[in-house]
CSV table of C-alpha atoms and ligand atoms in Angstrom, one decimal:
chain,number,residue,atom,x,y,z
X,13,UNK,CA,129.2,81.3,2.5
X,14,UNK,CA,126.9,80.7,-0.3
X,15,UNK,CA,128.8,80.3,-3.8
X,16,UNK,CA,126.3,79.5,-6.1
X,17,UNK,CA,126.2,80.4,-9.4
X,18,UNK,CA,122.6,82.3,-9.7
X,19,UNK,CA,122.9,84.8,-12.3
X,20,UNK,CA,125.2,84.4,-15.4
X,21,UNK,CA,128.6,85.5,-14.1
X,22,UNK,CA,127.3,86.1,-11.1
X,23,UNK,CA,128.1,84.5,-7.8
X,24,UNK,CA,125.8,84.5,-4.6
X,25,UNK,CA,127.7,85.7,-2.4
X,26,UNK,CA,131.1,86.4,-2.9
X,27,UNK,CA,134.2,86.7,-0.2
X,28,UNK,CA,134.2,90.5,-1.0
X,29,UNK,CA,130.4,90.2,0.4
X,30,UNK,CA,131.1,88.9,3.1
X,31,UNK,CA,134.1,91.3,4.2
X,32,UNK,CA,131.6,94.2,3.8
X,33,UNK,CA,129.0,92.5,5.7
X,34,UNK,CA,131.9,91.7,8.8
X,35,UNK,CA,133.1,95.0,8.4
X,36,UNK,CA,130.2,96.9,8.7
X,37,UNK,CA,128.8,94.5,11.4
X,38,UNK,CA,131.5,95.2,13.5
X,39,UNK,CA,132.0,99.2,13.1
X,40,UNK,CA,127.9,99.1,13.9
X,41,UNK,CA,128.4,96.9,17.1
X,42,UNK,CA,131.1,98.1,18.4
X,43,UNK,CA,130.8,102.2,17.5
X,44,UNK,CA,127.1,102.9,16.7
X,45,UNK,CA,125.4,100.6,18.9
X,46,UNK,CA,126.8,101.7,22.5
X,47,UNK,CA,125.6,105.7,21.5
X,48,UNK,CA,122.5,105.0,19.8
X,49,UNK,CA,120.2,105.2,22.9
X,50,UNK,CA,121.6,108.5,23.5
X,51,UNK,CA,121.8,110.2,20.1
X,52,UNK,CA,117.6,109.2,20.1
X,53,UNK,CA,117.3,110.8,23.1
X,54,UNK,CA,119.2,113.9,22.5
X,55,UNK,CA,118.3,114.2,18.8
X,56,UNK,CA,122.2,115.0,18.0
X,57,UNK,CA,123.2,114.4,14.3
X,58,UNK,CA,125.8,111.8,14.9
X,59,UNK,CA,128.5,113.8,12.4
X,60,UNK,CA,131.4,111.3,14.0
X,61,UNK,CA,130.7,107.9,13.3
X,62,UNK,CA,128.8,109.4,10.0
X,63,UNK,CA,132.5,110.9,9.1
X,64,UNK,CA,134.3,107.8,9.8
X,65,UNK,CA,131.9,105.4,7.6
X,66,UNK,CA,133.3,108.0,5.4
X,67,UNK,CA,136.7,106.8,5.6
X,68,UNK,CA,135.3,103.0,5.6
X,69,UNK,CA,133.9,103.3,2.8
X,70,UNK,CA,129.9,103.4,3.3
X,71,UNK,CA,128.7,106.2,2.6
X,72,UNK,CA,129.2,105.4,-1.4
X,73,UNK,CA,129.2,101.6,-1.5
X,74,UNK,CA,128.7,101.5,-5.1
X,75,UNK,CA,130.5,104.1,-6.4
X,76,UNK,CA,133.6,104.1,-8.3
X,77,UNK,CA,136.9,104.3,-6.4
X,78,UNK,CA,138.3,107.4,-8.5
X,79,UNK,CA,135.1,109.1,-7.4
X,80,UNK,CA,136.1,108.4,-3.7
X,81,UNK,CA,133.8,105.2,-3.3
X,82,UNK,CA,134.3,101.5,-2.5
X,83,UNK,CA,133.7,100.5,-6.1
X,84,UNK,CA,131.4,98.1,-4.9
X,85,UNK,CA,127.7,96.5,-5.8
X,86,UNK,CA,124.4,96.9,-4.8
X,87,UNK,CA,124.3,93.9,-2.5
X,88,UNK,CA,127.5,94.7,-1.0
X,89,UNK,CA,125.3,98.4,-0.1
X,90,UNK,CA,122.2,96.3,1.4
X,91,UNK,CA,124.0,94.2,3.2
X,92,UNK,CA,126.0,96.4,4.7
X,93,UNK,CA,123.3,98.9,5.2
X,94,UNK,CA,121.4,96.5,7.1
X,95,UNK,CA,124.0,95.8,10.1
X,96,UNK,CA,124.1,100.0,10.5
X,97,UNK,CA,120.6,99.3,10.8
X,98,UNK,CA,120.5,96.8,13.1
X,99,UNK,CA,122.5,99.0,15.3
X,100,UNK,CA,120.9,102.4,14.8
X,101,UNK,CA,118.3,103.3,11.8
X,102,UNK,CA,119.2,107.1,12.3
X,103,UNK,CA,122.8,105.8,10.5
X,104,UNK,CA,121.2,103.6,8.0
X,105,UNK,CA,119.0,106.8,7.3
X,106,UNK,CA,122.1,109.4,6.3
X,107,UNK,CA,124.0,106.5,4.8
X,108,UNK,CA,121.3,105.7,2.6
X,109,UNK,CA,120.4,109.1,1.6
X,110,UNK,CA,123.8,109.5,0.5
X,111,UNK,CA,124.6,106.6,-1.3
X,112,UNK,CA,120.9,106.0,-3.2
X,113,UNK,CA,119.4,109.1,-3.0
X,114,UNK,CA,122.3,111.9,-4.2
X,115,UNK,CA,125.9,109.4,-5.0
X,116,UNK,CA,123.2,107.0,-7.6
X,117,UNK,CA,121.6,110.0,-9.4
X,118,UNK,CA,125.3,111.9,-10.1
X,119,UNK,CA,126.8,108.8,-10.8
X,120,UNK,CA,123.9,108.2,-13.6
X,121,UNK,CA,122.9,111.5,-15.1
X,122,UNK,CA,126.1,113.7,-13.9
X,123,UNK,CA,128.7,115.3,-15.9
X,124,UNK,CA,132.3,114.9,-14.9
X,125,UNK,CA,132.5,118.3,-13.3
X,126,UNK,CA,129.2,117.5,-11.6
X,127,UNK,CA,131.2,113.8,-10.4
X,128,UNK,CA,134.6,116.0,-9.7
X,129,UNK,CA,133.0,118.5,-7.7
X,130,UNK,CA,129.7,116.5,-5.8
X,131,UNK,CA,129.8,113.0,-6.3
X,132,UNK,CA,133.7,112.8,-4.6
X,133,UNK,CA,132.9,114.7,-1.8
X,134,UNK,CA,129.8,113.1,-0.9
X,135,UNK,CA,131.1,109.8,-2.0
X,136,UNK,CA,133.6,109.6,0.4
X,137,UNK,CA,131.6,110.9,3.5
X,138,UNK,CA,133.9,114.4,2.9
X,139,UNK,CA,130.5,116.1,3.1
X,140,UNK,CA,126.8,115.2,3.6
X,141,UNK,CA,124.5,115.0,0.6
X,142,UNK,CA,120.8,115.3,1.0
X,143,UNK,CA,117.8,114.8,-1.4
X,144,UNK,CA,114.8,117.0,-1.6
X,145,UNK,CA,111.6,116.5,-3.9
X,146,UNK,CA,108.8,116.6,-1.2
X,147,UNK,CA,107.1,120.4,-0.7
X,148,UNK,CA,104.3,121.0,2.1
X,149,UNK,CA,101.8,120.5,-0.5
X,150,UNK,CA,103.5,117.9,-2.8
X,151,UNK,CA,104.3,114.5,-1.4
X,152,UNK,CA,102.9,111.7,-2.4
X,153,UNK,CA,101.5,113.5,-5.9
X,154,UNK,CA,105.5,114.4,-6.7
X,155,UNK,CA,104.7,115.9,-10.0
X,156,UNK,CA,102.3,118.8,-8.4
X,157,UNK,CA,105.3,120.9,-6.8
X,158,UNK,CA,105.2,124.8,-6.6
X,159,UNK,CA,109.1,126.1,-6.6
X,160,UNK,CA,110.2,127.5,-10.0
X,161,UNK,CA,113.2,127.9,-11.2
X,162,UNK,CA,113.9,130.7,-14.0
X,163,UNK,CA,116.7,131.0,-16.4
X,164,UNK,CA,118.2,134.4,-15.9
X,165,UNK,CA,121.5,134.6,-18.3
X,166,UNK,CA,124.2,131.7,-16.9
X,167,UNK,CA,122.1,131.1,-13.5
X,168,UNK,CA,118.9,129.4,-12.7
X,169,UNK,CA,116.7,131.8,-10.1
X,170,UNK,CA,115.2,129.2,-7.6
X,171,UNK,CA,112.7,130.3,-5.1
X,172,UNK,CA,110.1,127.8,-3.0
X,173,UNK,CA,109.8,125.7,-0.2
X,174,UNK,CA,110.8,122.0,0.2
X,175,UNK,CA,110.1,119.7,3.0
X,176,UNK,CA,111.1,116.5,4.4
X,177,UNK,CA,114.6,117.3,3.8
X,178,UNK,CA,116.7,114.1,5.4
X,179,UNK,CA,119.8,115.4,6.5
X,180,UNK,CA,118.7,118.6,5.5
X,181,UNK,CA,119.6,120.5,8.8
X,182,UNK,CA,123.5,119.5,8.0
X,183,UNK,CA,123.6,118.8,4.3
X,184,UNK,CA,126.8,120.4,2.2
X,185,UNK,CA,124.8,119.8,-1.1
X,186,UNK,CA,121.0,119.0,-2.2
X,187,UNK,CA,119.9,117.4,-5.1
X,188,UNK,CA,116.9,119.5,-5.6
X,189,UNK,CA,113.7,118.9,-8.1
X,190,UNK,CA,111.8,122.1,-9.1
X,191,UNK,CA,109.5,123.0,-11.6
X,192,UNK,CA,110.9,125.4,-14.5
X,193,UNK,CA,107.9,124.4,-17.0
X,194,UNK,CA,104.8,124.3,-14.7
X,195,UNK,CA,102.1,124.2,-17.4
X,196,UNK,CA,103.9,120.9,-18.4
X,197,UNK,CA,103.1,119.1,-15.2
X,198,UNK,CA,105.8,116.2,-14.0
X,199,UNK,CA,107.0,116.9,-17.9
X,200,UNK,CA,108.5,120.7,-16.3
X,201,UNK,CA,110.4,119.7,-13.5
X,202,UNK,CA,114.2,120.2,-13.6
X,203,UNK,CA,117.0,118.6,-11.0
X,204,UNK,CA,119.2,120.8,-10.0
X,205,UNK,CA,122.9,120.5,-7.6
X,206,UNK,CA,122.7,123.4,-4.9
X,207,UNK,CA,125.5,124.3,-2.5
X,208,UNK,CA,124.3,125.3,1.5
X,209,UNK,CA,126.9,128.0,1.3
X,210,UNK,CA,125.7,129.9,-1.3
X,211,UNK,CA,123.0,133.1,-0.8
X,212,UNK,CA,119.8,132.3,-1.1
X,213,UNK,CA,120.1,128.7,0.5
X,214,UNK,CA,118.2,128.6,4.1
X,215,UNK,CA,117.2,126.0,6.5
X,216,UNK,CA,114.2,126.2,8.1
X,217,UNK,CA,111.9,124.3,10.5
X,218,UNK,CA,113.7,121.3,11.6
X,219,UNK,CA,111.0,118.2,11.5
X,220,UNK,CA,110.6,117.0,15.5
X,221,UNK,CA,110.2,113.3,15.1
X,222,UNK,CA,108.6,109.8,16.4
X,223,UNK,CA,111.8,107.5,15.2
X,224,UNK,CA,115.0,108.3,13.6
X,225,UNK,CA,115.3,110.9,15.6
X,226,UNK,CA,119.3,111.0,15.1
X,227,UNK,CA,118.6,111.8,11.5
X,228,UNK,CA,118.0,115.6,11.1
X,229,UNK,CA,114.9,116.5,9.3
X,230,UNK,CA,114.1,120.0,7.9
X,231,UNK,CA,112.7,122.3,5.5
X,232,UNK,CA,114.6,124.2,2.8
X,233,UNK,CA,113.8,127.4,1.7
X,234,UNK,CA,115.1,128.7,-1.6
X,235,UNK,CA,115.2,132.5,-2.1
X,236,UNK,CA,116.2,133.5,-5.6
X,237,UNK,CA,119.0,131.2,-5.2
X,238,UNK,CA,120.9,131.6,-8.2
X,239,UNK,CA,122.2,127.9,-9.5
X,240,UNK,CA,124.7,128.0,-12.4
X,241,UNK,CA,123.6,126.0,-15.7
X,242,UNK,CA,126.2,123.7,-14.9
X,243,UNK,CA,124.9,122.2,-12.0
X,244,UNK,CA,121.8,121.5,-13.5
X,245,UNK,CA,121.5,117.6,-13.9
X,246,UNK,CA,120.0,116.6,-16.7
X,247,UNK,CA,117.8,118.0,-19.3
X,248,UNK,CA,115.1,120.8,-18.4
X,249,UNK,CA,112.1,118.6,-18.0
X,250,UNK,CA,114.0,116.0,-17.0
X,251,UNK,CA,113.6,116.0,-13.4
X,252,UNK,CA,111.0,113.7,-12.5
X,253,UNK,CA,112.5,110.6,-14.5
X,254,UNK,CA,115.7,111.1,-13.0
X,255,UNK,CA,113.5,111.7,-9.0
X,256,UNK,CA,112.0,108.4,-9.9
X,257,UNK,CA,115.1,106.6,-11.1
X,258,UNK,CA,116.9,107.6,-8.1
X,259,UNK,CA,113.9,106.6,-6.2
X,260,UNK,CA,113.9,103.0,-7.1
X,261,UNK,CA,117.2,102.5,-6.1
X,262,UNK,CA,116.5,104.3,-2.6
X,263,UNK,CA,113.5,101.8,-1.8
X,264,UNK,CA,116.2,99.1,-2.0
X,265,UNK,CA,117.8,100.9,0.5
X,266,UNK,CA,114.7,101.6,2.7
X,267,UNK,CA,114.0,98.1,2.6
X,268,UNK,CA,117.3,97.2,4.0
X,269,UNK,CA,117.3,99.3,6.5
X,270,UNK,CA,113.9,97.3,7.7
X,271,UNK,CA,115.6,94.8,7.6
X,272,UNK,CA,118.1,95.3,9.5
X,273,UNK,CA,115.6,96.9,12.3
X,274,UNK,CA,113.5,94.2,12.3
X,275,UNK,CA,117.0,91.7,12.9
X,276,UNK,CA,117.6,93.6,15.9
X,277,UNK,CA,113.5,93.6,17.5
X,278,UNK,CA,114.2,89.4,16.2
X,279,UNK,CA,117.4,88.7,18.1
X,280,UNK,CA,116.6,90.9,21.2
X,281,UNK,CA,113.3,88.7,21.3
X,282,UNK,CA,114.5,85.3,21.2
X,283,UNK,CA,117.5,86.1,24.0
X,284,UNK,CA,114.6,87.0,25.7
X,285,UNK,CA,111.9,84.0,25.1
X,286,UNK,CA,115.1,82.0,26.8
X,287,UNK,CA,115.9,84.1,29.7
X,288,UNK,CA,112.7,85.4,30.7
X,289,UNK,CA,110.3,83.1,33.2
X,290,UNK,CA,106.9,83.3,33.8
X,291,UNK,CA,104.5,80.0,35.7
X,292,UNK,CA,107.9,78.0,35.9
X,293,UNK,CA,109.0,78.2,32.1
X,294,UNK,CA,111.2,80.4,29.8
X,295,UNK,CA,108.4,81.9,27.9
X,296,UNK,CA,109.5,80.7,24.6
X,297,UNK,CA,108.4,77.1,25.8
X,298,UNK,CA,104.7,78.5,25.4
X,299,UNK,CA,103.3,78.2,21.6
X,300,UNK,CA,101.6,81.5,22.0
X,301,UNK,CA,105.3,83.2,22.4
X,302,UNK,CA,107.1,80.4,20.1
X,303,UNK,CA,104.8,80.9,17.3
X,304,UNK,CA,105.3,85.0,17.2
X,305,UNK,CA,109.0,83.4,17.1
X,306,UNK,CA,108.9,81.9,14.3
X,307,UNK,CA,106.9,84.2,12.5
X,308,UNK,CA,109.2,86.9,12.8
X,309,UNK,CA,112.0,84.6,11.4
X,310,UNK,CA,110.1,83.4,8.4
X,311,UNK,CA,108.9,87.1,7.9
X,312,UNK,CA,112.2,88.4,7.6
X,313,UNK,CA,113.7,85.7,5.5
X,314,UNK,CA,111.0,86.2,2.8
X,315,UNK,CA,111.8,90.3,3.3
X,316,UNK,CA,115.5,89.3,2.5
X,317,UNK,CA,114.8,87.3,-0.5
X,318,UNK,CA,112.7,90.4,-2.2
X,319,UNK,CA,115.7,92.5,-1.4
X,320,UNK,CA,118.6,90.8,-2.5
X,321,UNK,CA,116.1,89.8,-5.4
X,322,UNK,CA,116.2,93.4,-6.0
X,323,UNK,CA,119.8,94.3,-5.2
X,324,UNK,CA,120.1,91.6,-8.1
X,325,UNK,CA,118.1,93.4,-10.3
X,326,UNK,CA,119.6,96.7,-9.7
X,327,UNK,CA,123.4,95.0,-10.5
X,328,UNK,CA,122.0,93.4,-14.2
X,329,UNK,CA,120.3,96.8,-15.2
X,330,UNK,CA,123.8,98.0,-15.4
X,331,UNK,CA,124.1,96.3,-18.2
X,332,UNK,CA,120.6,95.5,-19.4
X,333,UNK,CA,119.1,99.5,-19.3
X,334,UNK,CA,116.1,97.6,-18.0
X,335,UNK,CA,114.2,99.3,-15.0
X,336,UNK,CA,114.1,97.7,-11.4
X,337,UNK,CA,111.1,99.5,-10.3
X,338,UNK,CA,108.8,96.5,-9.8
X,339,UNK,CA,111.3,94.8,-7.8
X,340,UNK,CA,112.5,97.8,-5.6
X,341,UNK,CA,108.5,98.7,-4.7
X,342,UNK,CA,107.9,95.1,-4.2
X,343,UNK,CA,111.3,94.8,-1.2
X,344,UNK,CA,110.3,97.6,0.1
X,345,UNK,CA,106.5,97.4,0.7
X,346,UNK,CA,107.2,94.0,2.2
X,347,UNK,CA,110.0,94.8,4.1
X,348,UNK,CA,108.9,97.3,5.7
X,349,UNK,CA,105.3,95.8,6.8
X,350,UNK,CA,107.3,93.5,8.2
X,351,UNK,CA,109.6,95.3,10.3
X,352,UNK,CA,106.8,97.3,11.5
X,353,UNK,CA,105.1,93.8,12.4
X,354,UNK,CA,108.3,92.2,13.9
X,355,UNK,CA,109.1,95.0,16.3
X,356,UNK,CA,105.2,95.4,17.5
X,357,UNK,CA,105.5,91.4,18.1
X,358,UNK,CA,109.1,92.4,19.7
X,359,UNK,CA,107.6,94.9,22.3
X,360,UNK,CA,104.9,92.3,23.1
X,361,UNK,CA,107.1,89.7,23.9
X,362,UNK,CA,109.5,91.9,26.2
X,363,UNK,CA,106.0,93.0,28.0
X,364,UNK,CA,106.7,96.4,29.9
X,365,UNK,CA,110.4,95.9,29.5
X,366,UNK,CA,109.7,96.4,26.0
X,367,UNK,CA,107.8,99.7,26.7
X,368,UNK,CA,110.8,100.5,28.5
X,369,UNK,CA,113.4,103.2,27.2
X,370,UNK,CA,115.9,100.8,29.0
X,371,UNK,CA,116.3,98.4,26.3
X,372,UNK,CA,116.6,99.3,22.9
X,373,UNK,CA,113.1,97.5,21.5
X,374,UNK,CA,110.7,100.3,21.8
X,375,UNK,CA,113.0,102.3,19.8
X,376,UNK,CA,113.2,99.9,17.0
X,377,UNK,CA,109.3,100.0,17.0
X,378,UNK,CA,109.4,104.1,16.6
X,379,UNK,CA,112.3,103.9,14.3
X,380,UNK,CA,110.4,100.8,12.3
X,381,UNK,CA,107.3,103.2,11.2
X,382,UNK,CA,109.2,105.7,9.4
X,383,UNK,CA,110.1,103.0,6.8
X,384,UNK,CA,106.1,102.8,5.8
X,385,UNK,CA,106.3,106.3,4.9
X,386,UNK,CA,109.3,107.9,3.2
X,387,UNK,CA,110.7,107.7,0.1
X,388,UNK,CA,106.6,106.5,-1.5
X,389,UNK,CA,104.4,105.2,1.4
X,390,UNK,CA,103.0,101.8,1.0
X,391,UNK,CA,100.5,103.0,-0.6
X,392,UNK,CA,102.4,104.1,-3.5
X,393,UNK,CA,104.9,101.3,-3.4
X,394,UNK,CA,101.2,99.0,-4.0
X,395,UNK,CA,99.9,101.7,-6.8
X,396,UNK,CA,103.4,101.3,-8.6
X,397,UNK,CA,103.3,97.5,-8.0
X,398,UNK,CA,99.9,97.1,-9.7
X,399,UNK,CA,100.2,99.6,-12.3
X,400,UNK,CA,103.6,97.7,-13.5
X,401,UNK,CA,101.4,94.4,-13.4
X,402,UNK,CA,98.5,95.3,-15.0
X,403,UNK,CA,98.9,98.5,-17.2
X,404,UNK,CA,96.2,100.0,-15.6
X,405,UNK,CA,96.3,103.6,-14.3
K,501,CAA,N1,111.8,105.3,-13.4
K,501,CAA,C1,111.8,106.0,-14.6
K,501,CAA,N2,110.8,106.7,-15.0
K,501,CAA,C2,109.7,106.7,-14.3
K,501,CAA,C3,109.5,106.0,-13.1
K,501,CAA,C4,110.6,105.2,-12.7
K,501,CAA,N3,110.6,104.5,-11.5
K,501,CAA,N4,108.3,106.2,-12.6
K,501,CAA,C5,107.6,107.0,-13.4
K,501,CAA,N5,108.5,107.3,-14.5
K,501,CAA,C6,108.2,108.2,-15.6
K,501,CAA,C7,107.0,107.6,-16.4
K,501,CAA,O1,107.4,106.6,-17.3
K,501,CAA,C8,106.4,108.8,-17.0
K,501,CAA,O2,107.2,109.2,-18.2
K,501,CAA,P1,106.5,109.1,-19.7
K,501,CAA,O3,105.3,110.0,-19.6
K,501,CAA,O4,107.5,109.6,-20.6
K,501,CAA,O5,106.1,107.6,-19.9
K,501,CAA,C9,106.6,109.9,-16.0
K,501,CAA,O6,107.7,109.4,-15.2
K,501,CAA,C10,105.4,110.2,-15.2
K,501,CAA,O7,105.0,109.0,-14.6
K,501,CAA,P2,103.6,108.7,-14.0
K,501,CAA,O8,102.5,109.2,-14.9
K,501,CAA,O9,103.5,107.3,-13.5
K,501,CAA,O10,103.6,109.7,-12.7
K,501,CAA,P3,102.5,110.0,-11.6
K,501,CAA,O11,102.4,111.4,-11.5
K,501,CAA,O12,101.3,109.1,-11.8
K,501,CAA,O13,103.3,109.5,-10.3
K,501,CAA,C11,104.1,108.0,-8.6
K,501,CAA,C12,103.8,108.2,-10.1
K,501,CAA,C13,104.6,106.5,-8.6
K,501,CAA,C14,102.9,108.1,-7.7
K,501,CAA,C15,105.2,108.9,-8.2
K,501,CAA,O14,104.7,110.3,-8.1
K,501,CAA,C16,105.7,108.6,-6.8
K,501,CAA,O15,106.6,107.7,-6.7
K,501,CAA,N6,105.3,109.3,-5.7
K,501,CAA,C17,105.9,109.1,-4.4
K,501,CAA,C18,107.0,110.1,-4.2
K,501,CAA,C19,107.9,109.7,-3.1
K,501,CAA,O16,108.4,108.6,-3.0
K,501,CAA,N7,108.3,110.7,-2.3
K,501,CAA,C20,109.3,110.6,-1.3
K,501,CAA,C21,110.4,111.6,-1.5
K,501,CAA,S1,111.9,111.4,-0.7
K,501,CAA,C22,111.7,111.3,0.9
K,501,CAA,O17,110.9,110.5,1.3
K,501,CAA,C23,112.4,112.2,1.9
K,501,CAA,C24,113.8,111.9,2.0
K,501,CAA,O18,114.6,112.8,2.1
K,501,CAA,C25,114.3,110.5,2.0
């Protein structure tokens, strides 16, 4: 264990790290692993293991204990993220959206009947949270959405079409951006707190898909929903600062969960460059297989030092105010380039076994790609990179 003093006051990493870490390493090896072939196959929402990372604390890592979280930081969340990944990405996915994507944004911007109510019950794994800013025709261009929400009396009327919903097929409550000012662009959007039980809430398509397949995908519809004021979060016009704040601490997330992908495609490889023969040799005794080997490693260990680089971040803007944008878009653009690398090199080196659907690599491939695309593609993670380096829009 590392106890190095690297930020004032703070040590690198501590026991209570490491507990997280074992703990999570073993609930993901010995109860997510063995079903994770099968919840790909089947496409089943895994509501079981997902309700007892509840109880274990995971599925609100960083929130405070009297809002039913483990009171925790953000590197005890990424590391612990990154061994449900290892095992299955379709867990990391609905652990993730909970804990960055809805538990951060209440935690930040909520009032305390907005924490009472949402934060608790999602924070504890009680019920599933969900996230929804994406529309058919609004994805990468976030500010350019087309649902309204109109004050009528105490109630917000919502009505429009969101897509890209994770956990949406299952979700208890969705943190949901819509416009209320559209002649004010990204300046008129509004976040509101909407219940699936209420009228006007329905789920539509759900999203067949290449990877995390576990992790149920669909549309929402909203038809004049009516939202009280008091579940609105934030100011009107508020919306997309808070979308983006939230964002930056779900790319931290994201870029665990590559992580922890690309750790599984890594260790199934090199059991296999010393098991696997070909012309008299264990293939990792050729350069051609040994190089891809190390590689992978040096890959991932970079990946790792962007991400607890901005876990670290993330913990001093606590204090500080100060934005970790630069840092989250920087873990996650690398990380996941990487994973995405790591597992093609992984299916290479296990040659048609790792074609096969009898060993887990292929699936770390499919579920690798998705971490390219959501929450800002790598496209946007470079546009944010370069537009926080050089001013330039
Ligand atoms: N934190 C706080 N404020 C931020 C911010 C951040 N990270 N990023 C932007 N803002 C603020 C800006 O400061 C600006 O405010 P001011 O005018 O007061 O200065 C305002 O927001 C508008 O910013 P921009 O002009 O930069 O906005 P833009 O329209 O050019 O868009 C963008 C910027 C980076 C491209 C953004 O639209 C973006 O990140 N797009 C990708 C969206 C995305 O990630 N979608 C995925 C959704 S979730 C998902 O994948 C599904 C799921 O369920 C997991």
């Amino acid at each position: 264990m590392v106890t190095q003093e690297i930020a004032p006051g703070y040590t690198f990493l501590t026991e209570e790290h490491e507990m997280i870490r074992q703990a999570a390493r073993d609930f993901a090896q010995k109860e997510i692993a063995p079903i994770a072939a099968e919840h790909d196959e089947s496409g089943e929402f895994p509501l079981e293991t997902i309700k007892r990372m509840g109880q274990m604390g995971f599925m609100g890592v960083e929130m405070p204990e009297e809002y039913g979280g483990a009171g925790m930081d953000t590197l005890a969340y990424v590391l612990a993220l990154e061994e449900i990944c290892k095992a299955d990405a379709s867990h990391g996915t609905i652990m993730s959206v909970n804990n960055s994507l809805f538990c951060h944004g209440i935690e930040k911007y909520g009032t305390e009947a907005q924490k009472e109510k949402y934060l608790k019950a999602i924070a504890s794994g009680e019920k599933i949270g969900a996230y929804s800013l994406t529309e058919p025709m609004s994805g990468s261009d976030a500010g350019t959405m087309r649902s309204r929400a109109v004050l009528d009396g105490g109630h917000y009327v919502i009505n429009g079409l969101k897509s890209w919903v994770t956990s949406g097929p299952v979700a208890d409550y969705i943190l949901v951006f819509v416009m209320t000012e559209p002649e004010d662009g990204s300046k008129g959007i509004t976040a509101f707190l909407t219940d699936a039980d209420q009228p006007g809430f329905v789920r539509g398509k759900k999203e067949p898909k290449l990877g995390i397949r576990a992790s149920a995908t669909s549309e929402i519809v909203y038809e004049d929903y009516r939202c009280p004021v008091e579940n609105r979060l934030g100011e009107e016009g508020e919306g997309f600062k808070i979308a983006m704040t939230v964002l930056d601490a779900g790319r931290i997330g994201i870029a665990s969960q590559a992580l922890g992908i690309a750790e599984a495609g890594y260790e199934a490889s090199v059991q296999y460059v010393k098991e696997r023969e070909a012309f008299g040799k264990q293939i990792g005794q050729f350069q051609g297989i040994a190089f891809k080997i190390a590689d992978m490693k040096t890959r991932i260990e970079a990946a790792r030092g962007l991400i607890y680089n901005a876990a670290l971040a993330k913990i001093r803007s606590k204090e500080t105010g100060e934005r970790y944008t630069l840092e989250a878009s920087m873990a996650k653009l690398f990380a996941s380039e990487m994973a995405m690398w790591v597992t093609h090199q992984a299916v290479q080196i296990h040659g048609g076994m790792g074609y096969s659907k009898e060993l887990p690599v292929e699936r770390y491939f499919r579920d690798a790609k998705i971490t390219e695309i959501y929450e800002g593609t790598s496209e946007i993670q470079r546009m944010v990179i370069a537009r926080m380096e050089t001013g330039l829009r």
